[in-house]
Amino acid sequence: MKINKSSGTALITGAAKRIGHEIALTLASLGYEIVIHYNHSKKEALELSKKITKKYQIKTSLVAADLSNKNEIKKLADFMVNNFANWNLLINNASTFDKSKLLDFNDQNLFDNINIHLVAPLFLSQAFAKNVKQKRIQDSQIINLIDKNITRIETSYFYYLLS
């Protein structure tokens, strides 16, 4: 993965834990200001923020948003556009991972997965691209993460892999 090494601001969705946590640490080590998005992981997000500030002396911001809710996605996008003039990196990492099977239809689970895995990255990418174009930000990048298990035929996580 080619990472822009100039200063800038990175929004990482789902940054508080697992892969997002490690991405935030790596980008902080490269000098990025980090915006830590979380939904239910406030404690972990606060711990990550403290770790980054202590280890790298990098400014962090925390923002809570439920990416299954279109209004909260918009608020997150507006927060980024209105508060970070140098927002040049978007990492769509947030995910939901609940058990589901094709024959056990649950429309709420399906729509939550679609919103988090498809709608949120789409809306955030659109806001990011408009912002980059309007502010003429150079060397901007969007990175979308996807699960390697997308090719599994048999799964107990049908909606996750579908979305």
mmCIF file of C-alpha atoms in Angstrom, residues 13-149:
data_model
loop_
_atom_site.group_PDB
_atom_site.id
_atom_site.type_symbol
_atom_site.label_atom_id
_atom_site.label_comp_id
_atom_site.label_asym_id
_atom_site.label_seq_id
_atom_site.Cartn_x
_atom_site.Cartn_y
_atom_site.Cartn_z
ATOM 1 C CA THR A 13 -13.691 4.477 10.043
ATOM 2 C CA GLY A 14 -13.784 1.746 12.663
ATOM 3 C CA ALA A 15 -10.386 2.897 13.933
ATOM 4 C CA ALA A 16 -10.745 1.952 17.590
ATOM 5 C CA LYS A 17 -10.011 -1.766 17.281
ATOM 6 C CA ARG A 18 -8.267 -4.464 15.235
ATOM 7 C CA ILE A 19 -7.086 -3.424 11.759
ATOM 8 C CA GLY A 20 -8.289 0.173 12.114
ATOM 9 C CA HIS A 21 -6.278 0.542 15.326
ATOM 10 C CA GLU A 22 -3.089 -0.646 13.609
ATOM 11 C CA ILE A 23 -3.693 1.570 10.583
ATOM 12 C CA ALA A 24 -4.116 4.590 12.881
ATOM 13 C CA LEU A 25 -0.822 3.842 14.635
ATOM 14 C CA THR A 26 1.010 3.406 11.340
ATOM 15 C CA LEU A 27 -0.356 6.625 9.863
ATOM 16 C CA ALA A 28 0.441 8.542 13.048
ATOM 17 C CA SER A 29 4.028 7.304 12.761
ATOM 18 C CA LEU A 30 4.074 8.851 9.272
ATOM 19 C CA GLY A 31 2.902 12.212 10.586
ATOM 20 C CA TYR A 32 -0.802 12.130 9.767
ATOM 21 C CA GLU A 33 -3.292 13.837 12.037
ATOM 22 C CA ILE A 34 -5.713 11.032 12.895
ATOM 23 C CA VAL A 35 -9.504 11.176 13.106
ATOM 24 C CA ILE A 36 -10.638 8.097 14.992
ATOM 25 C CA HIS A 37 -14.165 7.074 14.066
ATOM 26 C CA TYR A 38 -16.000 4.650 16.339
ATOM 27 C CA ASN A 39 -19.556 3.561 17.056
ATOM 28 C CA HIS A 40 -19.668 1.427 20.226
ATOM 29 C CA SER A 41 -15.948 1.395 21.056
ATOM 30 C CA LYS A 42 -15.525 4.713 22.858
ATOM 31 C CA LYS A 43 -13.196 3.308 25.540
ATOM 32 C CA GLU A 44 -10.875 1.775 22.927
ATOM 33 C CA ALA A 45 -10.992 4.966 20.825
ATOM 34 C CA LEU A 46 -9.940 7.072 23.828
ATOM 35 C CA GLU A 47 -7.100 4.664 24.635
ATOM 36 C CA LEU A 48 -5.888 4.783 21.028
ATOM 37 C CA SER A 49 -6.005 8.581 21.026
ATOM 38 C CA LYS A 50 -3.907 8.749 24.200
ATOM 39 C CA LYS A 51 -1.425 6.224 22.792
ATOM 40 C CA ILE A 52 -0.965 8.174 19.552
ATOM 41 C CA THR A 53 -0.586 11.494 21.348
ATOM 42 C CA LYS A 54 1.948 10.087 23.808
ATOM 43 C CA LYS A 55 4.004 8.050 21.330
ATOM 44 C CA TYR A 56 3.951 10.314 18.257
ATOM 45 C CA GLN A 57 2.866 13.748 19.557
ATOM 46 C CA ILE A 58 0.221 13.702 16.830
ATOM 47 C CA LYS A 59 -3.121 15.459 17.128
ATOM 48 C CA THR A 60 -6.110 13.116 17.167
ATOM 49 C CA SER A 61 -9.836 13.709 17.064
ATOM 50 C CA LEU A 62 -12.559 11.275 18.027
ATOM 51 C CA VAL A 63 -15.915 11.119 16.325
ATOM 52 C CA ALA A 64 -18.792 8.771 17.076
ATOM 53 C CA ALA A 65 -21.189 7.816 14.292
ATOM 54 C CA ASP A 66 -23.482 4.897 13.577
ATOM 55 C CA LEU A 67 -22.679 4.132 9.937
ATOM 56 C CA SER A 68 -25.880 2.136 9.557
ATOM 57 C CA ASN A 69 -27.727 5.476 9.834
ATOM 58 C CA LYS A 70 -27.634 7.704 6.749
ATOM 59 C CA ASN A 71 -28.041 10.893 8.811
ATOM 60 C CA GLU A 72 -25.033 10.020 10.967
ATOM 61 C CA ILE A 73 -22.960 9.246 7.865
ATOM 62 C CA LYS A 74 -23.778 12.728 6.560
ATOM 63 C CA LYS A 75 -22.886 14.301 9.924
ATOM 64 C CA LEU A 76 -19.523 12.501 9.856
ATOM 65 C CA ALA A 77 -18.818 13.722 6.319
ATOM 66 C CA ASP A 78 -19.822 17.282 7.244
ATOM 67 C CA PHE A 79 -17.646 17.121 10.384
ATOM 68 C CA MET A 80 -14.628 16.209 8.271
ATOM 69 C CA VAL A 81 -15.229 18.837 5.589
ATOM 70 C CA ASN A 82 -15.898 21.613 8.113
ATOM 71 C CA ASN A 83 -13.053 20.855 10.536
ATOM 72 C CA PHE A 84 -10.087 19.571 8.522
ATOM 73 C CA ALA A 85 -8.761 21.744 5.732
ATOM 74 C CA ASN A 86 -6.095 19.157 4.932
ATOM 75 C CA TRP A 87 -8.262 15.985 4.875
ATOM 76 C CA ASN A 88 -6.328 13.995 2.288
ATOM 77 C CA LEU A 89 -6.808 10.360 3.297
ATOM 78 C CA LEU A 90 -9.995 8.352 3.794
ATOM 79 C CA ILE A 91 -9.813 4.770 4.943
ATOM 80 C CA ASN A 92 -13.161 2.961 4.842
ATOM 81 C CA ASN A 93 -12.525 0.224 7.369
ATOM 82 C CA ALA A 94 -15.653 0.058 9.560
ATOM 83 C CA SER A 95 -17.559 -3.188 9.509
ATOM 84 C CA THR A 96 -20.302 -5.149 11.189
ATOM 85 C CA PHE A 97 -19.950 -8.880 11.529
ATOM 86 C CA ASP A 98 -23.106 -10.620 12.743
ATOM 87 C CA LYS A 99 -24.084 -14.189 11.997
ATOM 88 C CA SER A 100 -26.691 -14.564 9.264
ATOM 89 C CA LYS A 101 -27.801 -17.158 6.742
ATOM 90 C CA LEU A 102 -29.608 -16.843 3.434
ATOM 91 C CA LEU A 103 -32.553 -18.956 4.602
ATOM 92 C CA ASP A 104 -32.978 -17.030 7.870
ATOM 93 C CA PHE A 105 -33.897 -13.629 6.435
ATOM 94 C CA ASN A 106 -33.493 -10.647 8.754
ATOM 95 C CA ASP A 107 -34.073 -7.399 6.892
ATOM 96 C CA GLN A 108 -32.579 -5.166 9.616
ATOM 97 C CA ASN A 109 -29.322 -7.149 9.603
ATOM 98 C CA LEU A 110 -29.232 -6.979 5.803
ATOM 99 C CA PHE A 111 -29.793 -3.202 5.694
ATOM 100 C CA ASP A 112 -27.280 -2.530 8.473
ATOM 101 C CA ASN A 113 -24.638 -4.473 6.525
ATOM 102 C CA ILE A 114 -25.433 -2.707 3.267
ATOM 103 C CA ASN A 115 -25.346 0.709 4.929
ATOM 104 C CA ILE A 116 -22.068 0.093 6.754
ATOM 105 C CA HIS A 117 -20.239 -1.737 3.951
ATOM 106 C CA LEU A 118 -21.611 0.036 0.874
ATOM 107 C CA VAL A 119 -23.599 3.206 1.600
ATOM 108 C CA ALA A 120 -21.241 4.721 4.196
ATOM 109 C CA PRO A 121 -18.084 4.242 2.085
ATOM 110 C CA LEU A 122 -19.922 5.619 -0.948
ATOM 111 C CA PHE A 123 -21.218 8.741 0.833
ATOM 112 C CA LEU A 124 -17.916 9.366 2.623
ATOM 113 C CA SER A 125 -15.969 8.900 -0.619
ATOM 114 C CA GLN A 126 -18.266 11.328 -2.411
ATOM 115 C CA ALA A 127 -17.877 13.980 0.312
ATOM 116 C CA PHE A 128 -14.108 13.388 0.343
ATOM 117 C CA ALA A 129 -13.819 13.735 -3.450
ATOM 118 C CA LYS A 130 -15.882 16.934 -3.509
ATOM 119 C CA ASN A 131 -13.780 18.370 -0.688
ATOM 120 C CA VAL A 132 -10.502 17.443 -2.399
ATOM 121 C CA LYS A 133 -11.651 19.010 -5.650
ATOM 122 C CA GLN A 134 -13.018 22.179 -4.032
ATOM 123 C CA LYS A 135 -9.927 22.755 -1.866
ATOM 124 C CA ARG A 136 -7.495 21.515 -4.554
ATOM 125 C CA ILE A 137 -5.880 19.083 -2.121
ATOM 126 C CA GLN A 138 -2.930 17.248 -3.663
ATOM 127 C CA ASP A 139 -1.976 13.606 -3.141
ATOM 128 C CA SER A 140 -5.326 12.537 -1.738
ATOM 129 C CA GLN A 141 -6.262 8.880 -1.448
ATOM 130 C CA ILE A 142 -9.200 6.634 -0.577
ATOM 131 C CA ILE A 143 -8.522 3.121 0.649
ATOM 132 C CA ASN A 144 -11.403 0.659 0.943
ATOM 133 C CA LEU A 145 -10.800 -2.498 2.938
ATOM 134 C CA ILE A 146 -12.529 -5.744 2.049
ATOM 135 C CA ASP A 147 -12.476 -9.158 3.668
ATOM 136 C CA LYS A 148 -10.495 -11.908 1.958
ATOM 137 C CA ASN A 149 -13.301 -14.324 2.837
#
